[in-house]
């Protein structure tokens, strides 16, 4: 499964990089990459502006789609693991909204205390605060209640939505346009400098996720069983919450709110390969990258001379999937009562 996803990812990346108003065939995209690596393999772009378009516009966007898709899918998988709940997802429970609120506050108030890292850090803090609220509110008697999780997500999204509306009211025209960007989600205007900020944050989060994957398997057996097997359950949950906030904060900081990637992909992968978290994390990160790269390709090419919000496209897919999952969970548990 991982090999299939990797092949699909490479093929989709070559197609996506060459698609747009200035078309570059996939073989020429491949040739451009090989020549940059010092290998005389494949043809160079035949269009006079092809090379510049690829490396200054297309490749940064493709790279951001790959990294952010992987980060959101991994964050969704981690949330489902620590909450023990298939409905947990950064966008559904308000974590993405909290991160967007932090980033938007930075824009409106002009904070720059950490230079280029300021937006990413404030997005991380906002996402962390939302995650901690969800964690505290949805726990009861040692377990996470489905209905409380969903209602907490609705409340957090309502509060962050109100905060974004207030910041929109306070901001000038440029700030308002950027806040609307956060709410819709888009990879338009991605640059290598942004990728250089997002990549190390996501890599740190993914490395920690892979390290704790075996402990998440033990946690899925139940808290008591996990404790008997030597797992520090609360310590593990706090660590994973920090990782989720890091992954979501880094993603939202430069792409805005992109919902449901962390809900759809882990579920599909779990249905295909089973519940073991280590292989599930591998295929989920690859699947998230494929999904977001495909969604971005549709966003750029579906309407001529227009760039659709990518968050809208993922919500069109994820919304019905969430509804189906909600009904399925309710049936399997015999109702919420």
Coordinates of C-alpha atoms in Angstrom, one line a residue:
X1 CA 0.0 0.0 0.0
X2 CA 2.8 2.4 0.9
X3 CA 4.6 1.7 -2.4
X4 CA 1.3 2.3 -4.4
X5 CA 0.8 5.6 -2.6
X6 CA 4.4 6.7 -3.1
X7 CA 4.2 6.0 -6.9
X8 CA 0.9 7.9 -7.0
X9 CA 2.4 10.8 -5.1
X10 CA 5.4 11.1 -7.5
X11 CA 3.2 10.9 -10.6
X12 CA 0.7 13.4 -9.2
X13 CA 3.5 15.8 -8.2
X14 CA 4.9 15.7 -11.7
X15 CA 1.5 16.3 -13.3
X16 CA 0.6 19.0 -10.7
X17 CA 3.9 20.9 -11.2
X18 CA 3.3 21.1 -14.9
X19 CA -0.4 22.0 -14.9
X20 CA -1.7 25.6 -15.1
X21 CA -1.8 28.5 -17.5
X22 CA 1.7 27.6 -18.6
X23 CA 1.7 23.9 -19.3
X24 CA 4.9 21.9 -18.9
X25 CA 4.7 18.2 -19.8
X26 CA 5.5 15.8 -16.9
X27 CA 8.6 14.5 -18.7
X28 CA 10.0 18.0 -18.9
X29 CA 9.2 18.5 -15.2
X30 CA 11.2 15.4 -14.4
X31 CA 14.0 16.6 -16.7
X32 CA 14.2 19.9 -14.9
X33 CA 14.5 18.2 -11.5
X34 CA 17.2 15.9 -12.8
X35 CA 19.3 18.7 -14.2
X36 CA 19.0 20.6 -10.9
X37 CA 20.5 17.5 -9.3
X38 CA 23.4 17.5 -11.7
X39 CA 22.1 14.6 -13.8
X40 CA 21.7 14.9 -17.6
X41 CA 18.5 12.9 -17.7
X42 CA 15.3 14.0 -19.5
X43 CA 14.4 17.1 -21.6
X44 CA 14.4 20.6 -20.2
X45 CA 11.2 22.7 -20.4
X46 CA 10.7 23.8 -24.0
X47 CA 8.9 27.1 -23.0
X48 CA 11.1 30.0 -22.4
X49 CA 9.6 30.7 -19.0
X50 CA 9.0 27.1 -18.1
X51 CA 12.1 26.7 -15.9
X52 CA 11.3 29.9 -13.9
X53 CA 7.6 29.0 -13.5
X54 CA 8.5 25.6 -12.1
X55 CA 11.1 26.6 -9.6
X56 CA 9.6 29.9 -8.5
X57 CA 5.9 29.1 -8.5
X58 CA 4.9 25.5 -9.0
X59 CA 7.5 23.5 -7.0
X60 CA 7.1 25.6 -3.8
X61 CA 3.3 25.0 -4.0
X62 CA 3.7 21.3 -4.6
X63 CA 6.2 21.0 -1.8
X64 CA 3.9 22.8 0.6
X65 CA 0.9 20.6 -0.4
X66 CA 3.0 17.5 0.3
X67 CA 4.2 18.5 3.7
X68 CA 1.0 20.1 4.9
X69 CA -1.1 17.1 3.7
X70 CA 1.1 14.7 5.5
X71 CA 1.0 16.9 8.7
X72 CA -2.8 17.2 8.8
X73 CA -3.3 13.4 8.2
X74 CA -0.8 12.6 10.9
X75 CA -2.4 15.1 13.3
X76 CA -5.8 13.5 12.7
X77 CA -4.5 10.0 13.3
X78 CA -2.8 11.1 16.5
X79 CA -6.0 12.8 17.8
X80 CA -8.0 9.7 17.1
X81 CA -5.5 7.7 19.0
X82 CA -5.3 9.7 22.2
X83 CA -9.0 10.4 22.3
X84 CA -9.8 6.8 21.4
X85 CA -12.4 8.3 19.1
X86 CA -12.9 8.0 15.3
X87 CA -14.5 11.5 15.1
X88 CA -11.5 13.4 16.4
X89 CA -9.9 15.6 13.7
X90 CA -8.2 19.0 14.0
X91 CA -10.8 20.9 11.9
X92 CA -13.8 19.2 13.5
X93 CA -12.9 19.9 17.1
X94 CA -11.7 23.4 16.5
X95 CA -7.9 23.0 16.7
X96 CA -7.4 24.4 13.2
X97 CA -9.7 27.3 14.1
X98 CA -7.6 28.1 17.2
X99 CA -4.5 28.1 15.1
X100 CA -6.0 30.4 12.5
X101 CA -7.1 32.7 15.3
X102 CA -3.6 33.0 16.6
X103 CA -2.2 33.6 13.1
X104 CA -4.8 36.2 12.4
X105 CA -4.2 38.1 15.6
X106 CA -0.5 38.3 14.5
X107 CA -1.6 39.8 11.2
X108 CA -4.0 42.4 12.6
X109 CA -1.8 43.6 15.5
X110 CA 1.4 43.5 13.5
X111 CA 3.3 41.2 15.9
X112 CA 6.8 40.4 14.7
X113 CA 8.7 39.5 17.9
X114 CA 10.1 36.3 16.4
X115 CA 10.6 37.5 12.8
X116 CA 9.4 35.0 10.2
X117 CA 8.5 32.5 12.9
X118 CA 6.0 34.8 14.6
X119 CA 3.0 33.6 12.6
X120 CA 3.9 29.9 13.0
X121 CA 4.4 30.3 16.8
X122 CA 1.2 32.2 17.4
X123 CA -0.7 29.6 15.3
X124 CA 0.9 26.8 17.4
X125 CA -0.1 28.5 20.7
X126 CA -3.7 29.0 19.4
X127 CA -3.9 25.4 18.2
X128 CA -2.4 24.1 21.5
X129 CA -5.0 26.1 23.6
X130 CA -7.9 24.7 21.5
X131 CA -6.5 21.2 21.9
X132 CA -6.2 21.5 25.6
X133 CA -9.7 22.8 25.9
X134 CA -11.1 19.9 23.9
X135 CA -9.1 17.4 25.9
X136 CA -10.3 18.8 29.2
X137 CA -13.9 19.1 28.3
X138 CA -14.4 15.8 26.5
X139 CA -12.9 13.6 29.2
X140 CA -15.3 12.0 31.7
X141 CA -14.7 9.0 34.0
X142 CA -11.5 8.1 32.3
X143 CA -12.8 8.1 28.7
X144 CA -13.7 10.4 25.9
X145 CA -17.4 10.8 25.2
X146 CA -18.4 11.1 21.5
X147 CA -21.2 13.5 21.9
X148 CA -19.1 15.7 24.3
X149 CA -16.3 15.7 21.8
X150 CA -18.5 16.9 18.9
X151 CA -20.3 19.5 21.1
X152 CA -16.9 20.8 22.4
X153 CA -15.7 21.1 18.8
X154 CA -18.9 23.1 17.9
X155 CA -18.3 25.4 20.8
X156 CA -14.6 25.9 20.0
X157 CA -15.3 26.6 16.4
X158 CA -18.0 29.1 17.4
X159 CA -15.6 31.0 19.7
X160 CA -12.8 31.0 17.1
X161 CA -15.2 32.1 14.4
X162 CA -16.4 35.0 16.6
X163 CA -12.7 35.9 17.3
X164 CA -11.9 35.9 13.5
X165 CA -15.0 38.0 12.8
X166 CA -13.8 40.5 15.5
X167 CA -10.3 40.6 14.1
X168 CA -11.7 41.1 10.6
X169 CA -13.6 44.1 12.0
X170 CA -10.5 45.6 13.6
X171 CA -8.1 45.0 10.7
X172 CA -7.5 47.1 7.6
X173 CA -8.3 46.0 4.1
X174 CA -5.0 44.0 3.7
X175 CA -5.5 42.3 7.0
X176 CA -9.1 41.4 6.2
X177 CA -8.1 39.8 2.9
X178 CA -5.5 37.7 4.8
X179 CA -8.0 36.6 7.4
X180 CA -10.5 35.5 4.7
X181 CA -7.6 33.6 3.2
X182 CA -7.1 31.7 6.6
X183 CA -10.8 30.8 6.7
X184 CA -11.0 29.5 3.2
X185 CA -7.6 27.8 3.0
X186 CA -5.3 28.1 0.0
X187 CA -1.7 27.3 -1.1
X188 CA -1.7 30.2 -3.5
X189 CA 1.5 32.3 -3.2
X190 CA 3.5 29.5 -1.4
X191 CA 7.2 30.4 -1.4
X192 CA 10.4 28.5 -0.6
X193 CA 10.9 30.7 2.5
X194 CA 7.6 29.5 3.9
X195 CA 8.5 25.9 3.1
X196 CA 11.7 26.3 5.0
X197 CA 9.8 27.3 8.1
X198 CA 7.1 24.6 7.8
X199 CA 9.3 21.6 6.9
X200 CA 11.4 21.5 10.1
X201 CA 8.4 21.9 12.3
X202 CA 6.5 19.1 10.5
X203 CA 9.5 16.8 10.5
X204 CA 9.9 17.2 14.3
X205 CA 6.2 16.4 14.8
X206 CA 6.4 13.3 12.5
X207 CA 9.5 12.0 14.1
X208 CA 7.9 12.2 17.6
X209 CA 4.8 10.5 16.2
X210 CA 6.8 7.6 14.8
X211 CA 8.6 7.2 18.1
X212 CA 5.4 7.0 20.1
X213 CA 3.5 4.8 17.6
X214 CA 4.1 1.6 19.6
X215 CA 2.8 3.2 22.8
X216 CA -0.3 4.3 20.9
X217 CA -0.9 0.6 20.1
X218 CA -0.8 -0.2 23.8
X219 CA -3.1 2.8 24.6
X220 CA -5.7 1.4 22.2
X221 CA -6.0 -1.7 24.5
X222 CA -7.4 0.6 27.2
X223 CA -5.8 2.9 29.8
X224 CA -5.6 0.3 32.5
X225 CA -3.9 -2.2 30.2
X226 CA -1.5 0.4 28.9
X227 CA -0.5 1.5 32.4
X228 CA 0.1 -2.2 33.4
X229 CA 2.4 -2.5 30.3
X230 CA 4.4 0.5 31.4
X231 CA 2.9 3.4 29.5
X232 CA 2.7 6.8 31.1
X233 CA -0.8 7.5 29.8
X234 CA -1.2 11.1 30.8
X235 CA 2.4 12.0 29.8
X236 CA 1.8 10.3 26.4
X237 CA -1.4 12.3 25.9
X238 CA 0.2 15.6 26.7
X239 CA 3.2 14.9 24.4
X240 CA 0.8 14.0 21.5
X241 CA -1.3 17.1 22.2
X242 CA 1.8 19.2 21.8
X243 CA 2.7 17.4 18.6
X244 CA -0.8 17.8 17.2
X245 CA -0.6 21.6 17.9
X246 CA 2.8 21.8 16.3
X247 CA 1.6 20.0 13.1
X248 CA -1.6 21.9 12.8
X249 CA 0.0 25.3 13.8
X250 CA 2.7 24.9 11.1
X251 CA 0.1 24.0 8.5
X252 CA -2.4 26.7 9.3
X253 CA 0.2 29.3 9.6
X254 CA 0.7 29.5 5.8
X255 CA -2.2 27.6 4.3
X256 CA -5.2 28.5 6.4
X257 CA -7.9 26.2 7.6
X258 CA -8.0 23.0 5.6
X259 CA -10.5 20.7 7.2
X260 CA -11.2 16.9 7.1
X261 CA -7.9 15.7 5.7
X262 CA -7.1 14.3 9.2
X263 CA -10.5 12.6 9.3
X264 CA -10.8 11.0 5.9
X265 CA -7.3 9.7 5.3
X266 CA -6.6 7.8 8.6
X267 CA -10.1 6.2 8.4
X268 CA -9.6 5.0 4.8
X269 CA -6.1 3.7 5.6
X270 CA -7.3 2.0 8.7
X271 CA -10.0 0.2 6.7
X272 CA -7.4 -1.0 4.3
X273 CA -4.4 -2.0 6.4
X274 CA -5.8 -2.4 9.9
X275 CA -5.3 -0.5 13.2
X276 CA -1.5 -0.9 13.9
X277 CA -0.3 2.7 14.3
X278 CA 3.2 2.5 12.9
X279 CA 2.3 1.3 9.4
X280 CA -0.9 3.3 9.7
X281 CA 1.2 6.5 10.3
X282 CA 3.3 5.7 7.2
X283 CA 0.4 5.3 4.8
X284 CA -1.6 8.1 6.4
X285 CA 1.1 10.7 5.8
X286 CA 1.5 9.5 2.2
X287 CA -2.3 9.5 1.7
X288 CA -2.6 12.9 3.2
X289 CA 0.0 14.3 0.8
X290 CA -1.7 12.6 -2.1
X291 CA -5.1 14.0 -1.1
X292 CA -4.0 17.6 -0.6
X293 CA -1.9 17.6 -3.7
X294 CA -4.8 16.3 -5.7
X295 CA -7.2 18.9 -4.2
X296 CA -4.7 21.7 -4.9
X297 CA -4.5 20.5 -8.6
X298 CA -8.3 20.7 -8.9
X299 CA -8.3 24.1 -7.1
X300 CA -5.8 25.5 -9.7
X301 CA -7.3 23.9 -12.9
X302 CA -11.1 23.4 -12.3
X303 CA -12.0 27.0 -13.2
X304 CA -9.9 28.8 -15.9
X305 CA -8.0 31.8 -14.6
X306 CA -9.2 31.2 -11.1
X307 CA -7.8 29.6 -7.9
X308 CA -10.5 27.9 -5.8
X309 CA -10.1 27.7 -2.0
X310 CA -8.6 24.4 -1.2
X311 CA -10.3 24.2 2.1
X312 CA -13.7 24.4 0.3
X313 CA -12.8 21.3 -1.8
X314 CA -11.6 19.2 1.1
X315 CA -14.8 20.1 3.0
X316 CA -16.9 19.0 0.1
X317 CA -15.3 15.6 0.4
X318 CA -15.0 15.5 4.2
X319 CA -18.4 16.8 5.2
X320 CA -20.4 13.9 3.8
X321 CA -17.8 11.5 5.0
X322 CA -18.1 12.9 8.5
X323 CA -21.9 12.6 8.4
X324 CA -21.6 9.0 7.3
X325 CA -19.0 8.3 10.0
X326 CA -21.2 10.0 12.7
X327 CA -24.2 7.8 11.8
X328 CA -22.0 4.7 11.6
X329 CA -20.5 5.4 15.1
X330 CA -23.9 6.0 16.5
X331 CA -25.3 2.7 15.2
X332 CA -22.3 0.8 16.4
X333 CA -22.6 2.2 19.9
X334 CA -26.4 1.8 20.1
X335 CA -27.1 5.5 20.3
X336 CA -25.5 8.3 22.4
X337 CA -27.6 7.6 25.5

